[in-house]
Coordinates of C-alpha atoms in Angstrom, one line a residue:
Chain A
M1 CA 128.5 84.1 133.0
N2 CA 129.0 82.2 136.2
I3 CA 131.6 80.2 138.3
D4 CA 130.8 76.9 136.5
M5 CA 132.1 78.4 133.3
I6 CA 135.3 79.4 135.0
R7 CA 135.7 75.9 136.5
A8 CA 135.1 74.3 133.1
A9 CA 137.6 76.6 131.6
A10 CA 140.1 75.6 134.2
T11 CA 139.7 72.0 133.2
R12 CA 140.3 72.9 129.5
L13 CA 143.4 74.9 130.4
E14 CA 144.9 72.2 132.6
G15 CA 148.3 71.2 131.2
H16 CA 148.2 74.1 128.6
A17 CA 148.1 77.3 130.5
R18 CA 150.9 77.8 133.1
R19 CA 150.0 77.9 136.8
T20 CA 152.0 81.0 137.7
P21 CA 153.6 81.0 141.2
M22 CA 152.8 83.6 143.9
L23 CA 155.8 85.8 144.6
T24 CA 156.7 87.7 147.7
S25 CA 159.5 90.0 149.0
P26 CA 160.2 91.3 152.5
F27 CA 161.5 94.5 150.8
L28 CA 158.2 95.1 149.0
D29 CA 156.2 94.3 152.1
E30 CA 158.0 97.1 153.8
I31 CA 157.1 99.6 151.0
A32 CA 153.5 98.4 150.8
G33 CA 153.1 98.6 154.6
R34 CA 151.5 95.1 154.6
Q35 CA 152.1 91.6 153.4
L36 CA 152.1 91.7 149.6
L37 CA 151.5 88.8 147.3
V38 CA 152.3 89.2 143.6
K39 CA 150.7 87.0 140.9
P40 CA 153.1 87.3 138.0
E41 CA 150.9 86.6 134.9
C42 CA 153.8 88.1 132.9
L43 CA 155.2 84.5 133.2
Q44 CA 152.1 83.1 131.5
H45 CA 152.6 81.8 127.9
T46 CA 152.9 84.8 125.5
G47 CA 153.8 87.0 128.4
S48 CA 150.4 87.9 129.7
F49 CA 147.2 86.4 131.2
K50 CA 145.5 86.8 127.8
F51 CA 146.6 83.3 126.8
R52 CA 144.1 82.0 129.4
G53 CA 141.1 83.7 127.7
G54 CA 142.4 82.9 124.2
W55 CA 142.8 79.2 125.1
S56 CA 139.4 79.1 126.8
A57 CA 137.6 80.6 123.9
V58 CA 139.3 78.6 121.1
S59 CA 138.9 75.3 123.1
A60 CA 135.2 75.9 123.6
L61 CA 134.5 76.0 119.9
D62 CA 133.2 72.9 118.1
E63 CA 135.7 71.2 115.7
A64 CA 134.2 72.6 112.4
T65 CA 134.0 76.1 113.7
R66 CA 137.6 75.9 115.0
K67 CA 138.8 74.7 111.6
R68 CA 137.4 77.7 109.8
G69 CA 139.4 79.9 112.1
V70 CA 139.2 82.8 114.6
I71 CA 139.7 86.5 114.5
A72 CA 140.6 89.0 117.3
F73 CA 141.2 92.7 117.6
S74 CA 143.8 93.7 120.2
S75 CA 146.5 96.2 121.1
G76 CA 148.8 93.3 121.5
N77 CA 148.5 90.9 124.4
H78 CA 145.1 89.5 123.5
A79 CA 146.5 89.1 120.0
Q80 CA 149.4 87.0 121.1
G81 CA 147.2 84.9 123.4
V82 CA 144.7 84.1 120.7
A83 CA 147.4 83.5 118.1
L84 CA 149.2 80.9 120.2
A85 CA 146.0 79.3 121.4
A86 CA 144.7 79.0 117.8
A87 CA 148.0 77.7 116.5
K88 CA 148.1 75.0 119.1
H89 CA 144.5 74.0 118.1
A90 CA 145.5 74.0 114.4
S91 CA 143.0 76.8 113.9
P92 CA 143.8 79.7 111.5
S93 CA 143.8 83.2 113.1
V94 CA 143.5 86.7 111.8
I95 CA 144.4 89.5 114.3
I96 CA 143.4 93.1 113.8
M97 CA 146.0 95.3 115.5
P98 CA 146.4 99.1 115.8
E99 CA 149.3 100.2 113.7
D100 CA 150.8 102.1 116.7
A101 CA 151.0 99.0 118.9
P102 CA 154.5 98.1 120.2
K103 CA 156.5 96.6 117.3
M104 CA 157.5 93.6 119.5
K105 CA 153.8 92.7 120.0
I106 CA 153.0 92.9 116.2
D107 CA 156.1 90.8 115.4
N108 CA 155.4 88.2 118.0
T109 CA 151.8 87.9 116.9
R110 CA 152.9 87.2 113.3
A111 CA 155.6 84.8 114.5
L112 CA 153.0 82.8 116.5
G113 CA 151.3 82.0 113.2
A114 CA 148.6 84.7 112.9
E115 CA 147.7 86.8 109.9
V116 CA 148.1 90.4 111.2
V117 CA 145.9 93.2 109.8
L118 CA 146.9 96.7 111.0
Y119 CA 144.4 99.6 111.3
D120 CA 144.6 103.3 112.2
R121 CA 143.3 103.8 115.7
A122 CA 143.9 107.5 115.9
G123 CA 142.1 108.0 112.6
G124 CA 138.9 106.8 114.0
E125 CA 138.7 103.4 112.2
S126 CA 136.5 101.0 114.3
R127 CA 138.3 97.8 115.0
E128 CA 134.9 96.2 115.7
D129 CA 133.7 97.1 112.2
I130 CA 136.9 95.7 110.6
G131 CA 136.7 92.5 112.7
R132 CA 133.0 92.0 111.7
T133 CA 133.8 92.3 108.0
Y134 CA 136.6 89.8 108.1
S135 CA 134.7 87.3 110.2
E136 CA 131.7 87.4 107.9
E137 CA 133.8 87.0 104.7
R138 CA 135.8 84.0 105.9
G139 CA 133.4 82.4 108.4
L140 CA 135.8 83.2 111.2
T141 CA 134.6 83.3 114.8
L142 CA 135.3 86.7 116.5
I143 CA 137.0 86.4 119.9
K144 CA 136.4 89.7 121.6
P145 CA 139.2 90.8 124.0
Y146 CA 137.0 91.0 127.1
D147 CA 133.2 91.2 126.6
E148 CA 132.9 87.6 125.8
P149 CA 131.8 84.9 128.4
Q150 CA 134.4 82.2 127.4
V151 CA 137.2 84.8 127.5
I152 CA 136.1 86.0 131.0
A153 CA 135.9 82.4 132.1
G154 CA 139.5 81.8 131.0
Q155 CA 140.8 85.0 132.7
G156 CA 138.8 83.9 135.8
T157 CA 141.0 80.9 136.2
T158 CA 143.6 83.3 137.5
G159 CA 141.2 84.0 140.4
L160 CA 140.9 80.3 141.2
E161 CA 144.7 80.1 141.5
I162 CA 144.8 83.3 143.6
A163 CA 142.2 81.9 146.0
A164 CA 144.2 78.7 146.4
Q165 CA 147.6 80.3 146.7
A166 CA 146.5 83.0 149.1
G167 CA 145.0 80.3 151.3
E168 CA 148.2 78.4 151.3
L169 CA 149.9 81.5 152.6
N170 CA 147.2 82.0 155.2
V171 CA 145.9 85.1 153.5
N172 CA 142.1 84.9 153.8
Q173 CA 141.1 88.5 153.8
A174 CA 142.6 91.0 151.3
D175 CA 142.1 93.3 148.5
V176 CA 143.1 91.8 145.1
L177 CA 144.3 94.5 142.9
V178 CA 144.0 93.9 139.1
C179 CA 145.2 96.0 136.2
C180 CA 142.0 96.8 134.3
G181 CA 141.3 97.5 130.7
G182 CA 137.9 96.3 129.6
G183 CA 137.4 94.3 132.8
G184 CA 137.6 90.7 131.5
L185 CA 140.3 89.7 134.0
T186 CA 138.9 91.8 136.8
S187 CA 135.4 90.5 136.4
G188 CA 136.6 86.9 136.0
I189 CA 138.8 87.1 139.1
A190 CA 135.9 88.7 141.0
L191 CA 133.6 85.8 140.1
A192 CA 136.2 83.2 141.1
L193 CA 136.9 84.9 144.4
E194 CA 133.2 85.2 145.2
A195 CA 133.0 81.4 145.0
E196 CA 136.3 80.3 146.4
A197 CA 137.5 83.1 148.7
P198 CA 134.7 85.5 149.5
N199 CA 136.8 87.6 151.8
L200 CA 139.2 88.4 149.0
R201 CA 137.8 91.4 147.0
A202 CA 138.8 92.3 143.5
R203 CA 139.6 96.0 142.7
P204 CA 140.4 97.5 139.3
C205 CA 143.6 99.5 138.9
E206 CA 144.0 102.0 136.1
P207 CA 146.3 104.7 134.8
E208 CA 145.3 108.4 135.0
E209 CA 143.3 109.6 132.0
F210 CA 142.1 106.0 131.4
D211 CA 140.2 105.4 134.6
D212 CA 136.9 104.4 132.9
A213 CA 136.3 101.5 135.3
T214 CA 137.0 103.5 138.4
R215 CA 134.6 106.3 137.3
S216 CA 132.0 103.8 136.1
L217 CA 132.0 102.2 139.6
I218 CA 131.5 105.6 141.2
S219 CA 128.7 106.8 138.9
G220 CA 127.0 103.4 138.6
K221 CA 126.9 103.5 134.7
I222 CA 129.4 102.8 132.0
E223 CA 131.7 105.8 131.6
V224 CA 133.9 106.4 128.5
N225 CA 137.5 107.6 128.4
A226 CA 138.2 110.9 126.6
R227 CA 141.0 109.3 124.6
I228 CA 141.3 105.7 123.4
S229 CA 145.0 105.7 122.8
G230 CA 148.2 107.2 124.1
G231 CA 150.3 106.9 127.2
I232 CA 152.6 104.1 128.1
C233 CA 150.0 101.7 129.6
D234 CA 148.8 100.6 126.1
A235 CA 148.0 97.1 127.4
I236 CA 145.1 98.3 129.5
V237 CA 143.7 101.2 127.5
T238 CA 140.2 100.5 126.3
P239 CA 137.2 102.9 125.6
S240 CA 135.1 101.7 128.6
P241 CA 134.2 98.7 130.7
G242 CA 132.2 96.0 128.8
E243 CA 128.4 95.4 128.9
I244 CA 129.0 92.0 130.4
T245 CA 132.0 92.8 132.6
F246 CA 130.7 96.0 134.2
P247 CA 127.6 94.6 135.9
I248 CA 129.9 91.9 137.4
M249 CA 132.4 94.4 138.6
Q250 CA 129.6 96.6 139.9
R251 CA 128.2 93.7 142.0
L252 CA 131.5 92.4 143.3
C253 CA 134.4 94.8 143.1
G254 CA 135.7 97.4 145.6
P255 CA 136.5 100.9 144.4
G256 CA 139.0 101.4 141.6
I257 CA 142.5 102.8 142.2
V258 CA 144.1 105.3 139.8
V259 CA 147.9 105.4 139.5
S260 CA 150.3 107.7 137.6
E261 CA 152.5 106.5 134.8
D262 CA 155.6 107.3 137.0
E263 CA 154.2 105.0 139.7
C264 CA 153.9 102.3 137.1
L265 CA 157.5 102.8 136.0
H266 CA 158.6 102.8 139.6
A267 CA 156.7 99.5 140.2
M268 CA 158.4 98.0 137.2
A269 CA 161.9 98.9 138.6
L270 CA 161.0 97.3 142.0
A271 CA 159.6 94.2 140.3
F272 CA 162.9 94.0 138.5
S273 CA 165.1 94.3 141.6
R274 CA 162.9 92.5 144.2
L275 CA 160.9 89.9 142.3
K276 CA 163.2 89.3 139.2
I277 CA 160.3 89.6 136.8
V278 CA 159.7 91.8 133.8
V279 CA 156.5 93.8 133.8
E280 CA 155.1 96.2 131.2
P281 CA 153.8 99.6 132.3
G282 CA 150.1 98.7 132.0
G283 CA 150.8 95.4 133.7
A284 CA 152.4 97.2 136.7
A285 CA 149.4 99.4 137.6
A286 CA 148.1 97.0 140.3
L287 CA 151.6 96.6 141.8
A288 CA 151.9 100.4 141.7
A289 CA 148.6 100.7 143.6
A290 CA 149.7 98.2 146.2
L291 CA 153.1 100.0 146.7
F292 CA 152.1 103.6 146.5
H293 CA 148.4 103.9 147.3
G294 CA 148.4 101.9 150.5
S295 CA 146.1 104.3 152.2
E296 CA 143.4 103.3 149.6
V297 CA 143.9 99.6 150.4
Q298 CA 142.2 97.7 153.2
G299 CA 143.5 94.8 155.3
E300 CA 146.7 93.3 156.6
A301 CA 147.6 91.8 153.2
V302 CA 147.1 92.7 149.6
V303 CA 147.4 90.8 146.4
A304 CA 148.6 92.4 143.1
V305 CA 148.3 90.8 139.7
C306 CA 151.1 91.8 137.3
T307 CA 149.2 91.2 134.2
G308 CA 151.8 91.3 131.4
G309 CA 155.5 91.7 130.6
N310 CA 155.5 92.5 126.9
V311 CA 157.6 95.7 127.1
D312 CA 160.3 96.9 124.7
A313 CA 163.9 97.1 126.0
Q314 CA 163.8 100.9 125.4
M315 CA 160.8 101.4 127.8
F316 CA 162.3 99.0 130.3
K317 CA 165.5 101.0 130.4
V318 CA 163.6 104.2 131.0
A319 CA 162.1 102.5 134.1
L320 CA 165.5 101.4 135.3
E321 CA 167.1 104.8 134.6
R322 CA 164.5 106.7 136.5
F323 CA 163.9 104.3 139.4
G324 CA 166.5 101.5 139.3
Chain B
M1 CA 176.0 62.5 150.6
N2 CA 173.1 60.7 149.1
I3 CA 169.5 61.0 147.7
D4 CA 167.9 60.4 151.1
M5 CA 169.5 63.6 152.4
I6 CA 168.0 65.5 149.4
R7 CA 164.6 64.0 150.0
A8 CA 164.8 64.9 153.7
A9 CA 165.8 68.4 152.7
A10 CA 162.8 68.6 150.4
T11 CA 160.6 67.8 153.3
R12 CA 162.2 70.5 155.5
L13 CA 161.9 73.1 152.6
E14 CA 158.2 72.3 151.9
G15 CA 156.2 75.5 152.4
H16 CA 159.3 77.6 152.8
A17 CA 161.3 77.4 149.6
R18 CA 159.4 78.3 146.5
R19 CA 158.7 75.6 143.9
T20 CA 159.8 77.6 140.9
P21 CA 157.8 76.9 137.6
M22 CA 159.3 75.5 134.4
L23 CA 159.2 78.1 131.6
T24 CA 159.3 77.7 127.9
S25 CA 159.1 79.9 124.8
P26 CA 158.7 78.8 121.1
F27 CA 161.1 81.6 120.2
L28 CA 163.8 80.2 122.4
D29 CA 163.2 76.7 121.1
E30 CA 163.9 78.0 117.7
I31 CA 167.3 79.5 118.7
A32 CA 168.2 76.5 120.7
G33 CA 167.3 74.1 117.9
R34 CA 165.4 71.9 120.3
Q35 CA 162.8 72.0 123.0
L36 CA 164.1 74.2 125.8
L37 CA 162.9 74.1 129.4
V38 CA 164.1 76.8 131.7
K39 CA 164.0 76.5 135.5
P40 CA 164.1 80.0 136.8
E41 CA 165.7 79.9 140.2
C42 CA 166.0 83.7 140.0
L43 CA 162.4 83.6 141.2
Q44 CA 163.4 81.7 144.4
H45 CA 163.4 83.6 147.7
T46 CA 166.4 86.1 147.8
G47 CA 166.7 85.8 144.0
S48 CA 168.7 82.6 143.7
F49 CA 168.7 78.9 144.4
K50 CA 171.0 79.5 147.4
F51 CA 168.1 80.0 149.7
R52 CA 167.4 76.2 149.3
G53 CA 170.9 75.3 150.6
G54 CA 170.7 77.9 153.3
W55 CA 167.4 76.7 154.6
S56 CA 168.4 73.1 154.4
A57 CA 171.6 73.7 156.5
V58 CA 170.0 76.0 159.1
S59 CA 167.0 73.7 159.5
A60 CA 169.2 70.7 160.0
L61 CA 170.9 72.2 163.1
D62 CA 169.7 71.3 166.6
E63 CA 167.9 74.0 168.5
A64 CA 170.8 75.0 170.8
T65 CA 173.3 75.2 167.9
R66 CA 170.9 77.3 165.8
K67 CA 170.4 79.7 168.7
R68 CA 174.1 80.4 168.9
G69 CA 174.0 81.4 165.2
V70 CA 175.5 80.7 161.8
I71 CA 178.3 82.1 159.7
A72 CA 178.8 82.0 155.9
F73 CA 181.3 83.4 153.4
S74 CA 179.9 84.3 150.0
S75 CA 180.2 86.6 147.0
G76 CA 176.5 87.4 147.5
N77 CA 173.8 84.9 146.7
H78 CA 174.8 82.3 149.4
A79 CA 175.0 85.3 151.8
Q80 CA 171.4 86.3 151.1
G81 CA 170.1 82.7 151.2
V82 CA 171.7 82.0 154.6
A83 CA 170.8 85.4 156.0
L84 CA 167.1 85.0 155.2
A85 CA 167.0 81.3 156.2
A86 CA 168.7 82.2 159.6
A87 CA 166.4 85.1 160.2
K88 CA 163.3 82.9 159.6
H89 CA 164.7 80.5 162.2
A90 CA 165.5 83.3 164.7
S91 CA 169.1 82.4 164.4
P92 CA 171.8 85.2 164.3
S93 CA 174.0 85.2 161.2
V94 CA 177.4 86.7 160.3
I95 CA 178.2 86.9 156.6
I96 CA 181.8 87.3 155.3
M97 CA 181.6 89.0 151.9
P98 CA 184.3 90.3 149.5
E99 CA 184.3 94.1 149.5
D100 CA 184.0 94.1 145.7
A101 CA 180.8 92.2 145.7
P102 CA 177.8 94.0 144.0
K103 CA 176.6 96.7 146.4
M104 CA 173.0 95.4 146.0
K105 CA 174.0 92.0 147.4
I106 CA 175.8 93.5 150.3
D107 CA 172.9 95.9 151.1
N108 CA 170.3 93.1 150.8
T109 CA 172.3 90.8 153.0
R110 CA 172.3 93.4 155.8
A111 CA 168.6 94.2 155.3
L112 CA 167.8 90.6 155.7
G113 CA 169.2 90.8 159.2
A114 CA 172.8 89.5 158.9
E115 CA 175.9 91.1 160.3
V116 CA 178.1 91.6 157.3
V117 CA 181.9 91.5 157.5
L118 CA 183.8 92.6 154.4
Y119 CA 187.2 91.3 153.3
D120 CA 189.7 92.1 150.5
R121 CA 189.6 89.2 148.1
A122 CA 192.2 90.6 145.6
G123 CA 194.6 91.2 148.5
G124 CA 194.8 87.6 149.2
E125 CA 192.9 87.4 152.5
S126 CA 191.4 83.9 152.9
R127 CA 187.7 84.0 153.6
E128 CA 188.0 80.5 155.0
D129 CA 190.5 81.7 157.7
I130 CA 188.3 84.7 158.6
G131 CA 185.2 82.5 158.8
R132 CA 186.9 80.0 161.0
T133 CA 188.1 82.7 163.4
Y134 CA 184.6 84.1 163.8
S135 CA 182.9 80.8 164.2
E136 CA 185.3 79.7 166.9
E137 CA 185.0 83.0 168.8
R138 CA 181.2 83.1 169.0
G139 CA 180.4 79.4 168.7
L140 CA 178.8 80.0 165.3
T141 CA 178.3 77.1 162.9
L142 CA 180.0 77.6 159.6
I143 CA 177.7 77.0 156.6
K144 CA 180.1 76.6 153.6
P145 CA 178.7 77.7 150.2
Y146 CA 179.0 74.4 148.4
D147 CA 181.3 71.8 150.0
E148 CA 178.8 70.9 152.7
P149 CA 176.4 67.9 152.6
Q150 CA 173.3 69.7 153.9
V151 CA 173.9 72.6 151.5
I152 CA 174.2 70.2 148.6
A153 CA 171.1 68.4 149.8
G154 CA 169.1 71.7 149.7
Q155 CA 170.3 72.6 146.2
G156 CA 169.5 69.1 145.1
T157 CA 165.8 69.7 145.7
T158 CA 166.0 71.8 142.5
G159 CA 166.8 68.5 140.8
L160 CA 163.8 66.7 142.3
E161 CA 161.6 69.5 140.9
I162 CA 163.3 69.3 137.5
A163 CA 162.7 65.6 137.3
A164 CA 159.0 66.0 138.1
Q165 CA 158.4 69.0 135.8
A166 CA 160.3 67.6 132.9
G167 CA 158.3 64.4 133.2
E168 CA 155.0 66.4 133.1
L169 CA 156.2 67.9 129.8
N170 CA 157.1 64.5 128.5
V171 CA 160.8 65.3 128.5
N172 CA 162.5 62.1 129.7
Q173 CA 165.9 62.3 128.1
A174 CA 167.9 65.5 128.1
D175 CA 171.0 67.4 129.2
V176 CA 170.3 69.5 132.2
L177 CA 172.6 72.5 132.0
V178 CA 173.6 74.1 135.4
C179 CA 175.5 77.3 136.1
C180 CA 178.5 76.0 138.1
G181 CA 180.7 77.6 140.7
G182 CA 181.9 75.2 143.4
G183 CA 179.5 72.6 142.2
G184 CA 176.9 72.5 145.1
L185 CA 173.9 72.9 142.8
T186 CA 175.4 70.8 140.0
S187 CA 176.2 67.8 142.2
G188 CA 172.9 68.1 144.1
I189 CA 170.9 68.1 140.9
A190 CA 173.1 65.2 139.5
L191 CA 172.2 63.1 142.5
A192 CA 168.5 63.9 142.3
L193 CA 168.4 63.1 138.6
E194 CA 170.3 59.8 139.1
A195 CA 167.5 58.7 141.5
E196 CA 164.4 60.3 139.8
A197 CA 165.2 60.7 136.1
P198 CA 168.3 58.7 135.2
N199 CA 168.0 59.8 131.5
L200 CA 168.4 63.4 132.5
R201 CA 172.1 64.2 132.7
A202 CA 173.5 67.2 134.6
R203 CA 176.3 69.3 133.0
P204 CA 178.2 72.2 134.5
C205 CA 178.3 75.5 132.5
E206 CA 180.9 78.1 133.2
P207 CA 182.3 81.4 131.9
E208 CA 185.6 81.5 130.1
E209 CA 188.7 81.9 132.4
F210 CA 186.6 80.4 135.3
D211 CA 186.2 76.9 133.8
D212 CA 187.6 74.9 136.7
A213 CA 184.8 72.3 136.7
T214 CA 185.0 71.7 133.0
R215 CA 188.8 71.3 133.1
S216 CA 188.6 69.1 136.2
L217 CA 186.1 66.8 134.5
I218 CA 188.5 66.4 131.6
S219 CA 191.7 65.9 133.6
G220 CA 190.1 63.7 136.3
K221 CA 191.4 65.8 139.2
I222 CA 190.5 69.1 140.8
E223 CA 191.8 72.0 138.7
V224 CA 192.2 75.6 140.0
N225 CA 191.3 78.8 138.2
A226 CA 194.2 81.2 137.5
R227 CA 192.1 84.1 139.0
I228 CA 189.6 84.0 141.8
S229 CA 187.8 87.2 141.0
G230 CA 186.9 89.5 138.1
G231 CA 184.5 89.3 135.2
I232 CA 180.8 89.8 135.3
C233 CA 179.8 86.3 136.3
D234 CA 180.7 86.9 140.0
A235 CA 178.0 84.6 141.2
I236 CA 179.7 81.5 139.9
V237 CA 183.4 82.4 140.4
T238 CA 185.1 80.0 142.8
P239 CA 188.7 78.8 143.0
S240 CA 187.9 75.1 142.2
P241 CA 185.2 72.4 142.5
G242 CA 184.8 71.1 146.1
E243 CA 186.2 67.9 147.6
I244 CA 182.7 66.6 148.1
T245 CA 181.1 68.0 145.0
F246 CA 183.8 67.0 142.5
P247 CA 183.6 63.2 142.9
I248 CA 179.8 63.4 142.5
M249 CA 180.2 65.5 139.4
Q250 CA 182.9 63.1 138.1
R251 CA 180.6 60.1 138.5
L252 CA 177.4 61.6 137.2
C253 CA 177.9 64.7 135.0
G254 CA 178.4 65.1 131.3
P255 CA 181.2 67.3 130.0
G256 CA 181.2 71.0 131.0
I257 CA 180.3 73.8 128.6
V258 CA 182.2 77.0 128.6
V259 CA 180.5 80.2 127.5
S260 CA 181.7 83.8 126.8
E261 CA 180.6 86.8 128.9
D262 CA 178.9 88.2 125.7
E263 CA 176.9 85.0 125.4
C264 CA 175.7 85.5 129.0
L265 CA 174.6 89.0 128.3
H266 CA 172.8 87.9 125.2
A267 CA 171.0 85.2 127.1
M268 CA 170.0 87.7 129.7
A269 CA 168.4 89.9 127.0
L270 CA 166.5 86.9 125.6
A271 CA 165.4 85.9 129.1
F272 CA 164.1 89.4 129.4
S273 CA 162.2 89.5 126.1
R274 CA 161.0 85.9 125.9
L275 CA 160.6 84.6 129.4
K276 CA 160.0 87.9 131.3
I277 CA 162.6 87.0 134.0
V278 CA 165.6 88.9 135.3
V279 CA 168.8 86.8 135.2
E280 CA 172.3 87.9 136.4
P281 CA 175.3 87.2 134.2
G282 CA 176.6 84.2 136.1
G283 CA 173.0 82.9 136.4
A284 CA 172.7 83.0 132.6
A285 CA 175.6 80.8 131.7
A286 CA 173.5 77.6 131.4
L287 CA 170.9 79.4 129.2
A288 CA 173.7 80.8 127.1
A289 CA 175.1 77.2 126.7
A290 CA 171.6 76.0 125.6
L291 CA 171.1 78.8 123.1
F292 CA 174.5 79.3 121.6
H293 CA 176.4 76.0 122.1
G294 CA 173.7 73.7 120.8
S295 CA 176.3 71.6 119.0
E296 CA 177.8 70.6 122.3
V297 CA 174.4 69.5 123.7
Q298 CA 172.8 66.1 123.1
G299 CA 169.1 65.1 122.7
E300 CA 165.9 66.6 121.4
A301 CA 165.3 68.6 124.5
V302 CA 167.5 70.5 126.9
V303 CA 166.9 72.0 130.4
A304 CA 168.7 75.1 131.5
V305 CA 168.7 76.3 135.1
C306 CA 168.8 80.1 135.5
T307 CA 170.4 80.2 138.9
G308 CA 170.0 83.8 140.0
G309 CA 168.8 87.2 139.2
N310 CA 170.7 89.5 141.6
V311 CA 172.0 92.0 139.0
D312 CA 172.4 95.8 139.3
A313 CA 170.2 97.9 137.0
Q314 CA 173.4 99.2 135.3
M315 CA 174.6 95.7 134.2
F316 CA 171.1 94.8 133.1
K317 CA 171.0 97.9 130.9
V318 CA 174.3 96.9 129.3
A319 CA 172.7 93.5 128.3
L320 CA 169.6 95.3 126.9
E321 CA 171.7 97.9 125.0
R322 CA 173.9 95.3 123.4
F323 CA 171.4 92.5 122.7
G324 CA 167.9 93.9 123.4

């Protein structure tokens, strides 16, 4: 896993993934207490950065393998990213989703052309076992959500863009806050920044009770969450950092930042009013850290990646009612 | 008023206005019945395209004039655009706003550094008269919201970007639907497209009861709305097309499209769920036309400009409750 793979992924994504803009607001700068740059990956195809990793992985397969098809397991955003990337490559896709995933994400994944298989996450079924069975039966290639080099390479293209866009805005030293589940995006961005903007430092941001990356960075070994589901930040709830992603994060990332669910909802309401973007709770963790945990951030500027926007109207109304 | 002024404005805006992306969604294509490209000017600084015109006008002034300051009258979006553009040029600004404008827009305009003067629009006070008095007393330069060449030039930079971005997506023939108040954006885009993409045709989109541009294009002379306030599309409610903007629209634009307020709310809900952007009712008129008036649109592709996103949480919740 290295910067060359990220650069190669960027070439494959050119003209397919969206280069998301870098947003700013003087009102948010005031709350954050420093210059705040927001990278809205909610504006990416399928509403999250996951399309980058999906496209990177599918486009890296040889023609025959791609024709047999791909399989992925995901709480929703990786599912949609892989489904659309596969469909655009005329590759069949099977997506294993937890049955308690937001209905919108399940519906969208099906509408994007995937065959969706639901499993019972609370009941202890292992999505990895189910995925392995399907992929062996049909000759499908498993695209893991984060612990997979070509997926990390795709997510890392976000970091190449951040390095370039921050430079254009004369931000050359800053913490780059990233909503973190298994660490695919965080480690990919960290590798890209190491090569392109070494004074920008990636830092994982997580919700309370699901702070596996933060605790792992402190203890120096992979820590596991007590729960693997629940809460409103479903997009970034994973059991633990990955075996590939964690060593990269350990080498390159600053300390994690842990935010509350209320802070995520508040950040969503501010993203609505000040940036005009729709962010889901898990996708707002980094923005919440930038806005409400300024004392844990270093430097005169900060970058926050809003990783996804696939939120039901009901949940969004809750954020507006409480903080709008 | 010509393309050279728009190109000169683009040079002055470079690095100051945001080059907004071009968004797409397979789900919206299906509703529209054709390929739909959305230009989200809600992501522009101050939440609407008006920042472009404000910056263009302020930056075109000579140093001494700029130091005396500028004045504008606006229901809100032009106010914020001029206020921020003036502040960034260290130019004082006075903004005349109707007292029934959305509170958020009034607050934001003040926070951006402007002196706000409220007037009673229903009571028949003429904002033009008030503006003229202020500008004479203090030596301020009046920046009209649409019938002003440098403002049209700034708004027209949106058209330069649309021409380039549509071309990148291989869309070379399409209607370009634009939410239309006084016609500054519509005429500016029309001029830009004439020069850069002559097979893209601008068309004004308006809410029912405020369809002055549509009726003017039919009758061949400037028509006036029966009311000059009311409704939820406040951002694009003006008495009539301008004396500069109308002849340009008459020469270059296709027929207007009139949408209902419900269609605007529905378009807002779809922009939320499918594009992850926040659009205000008046800023959703063109998207509503693309989605729900397909039979009035020509060609295999259509472009819709979402002109602004400055909407209160309360109004946004109404859209989500009814159509989310």
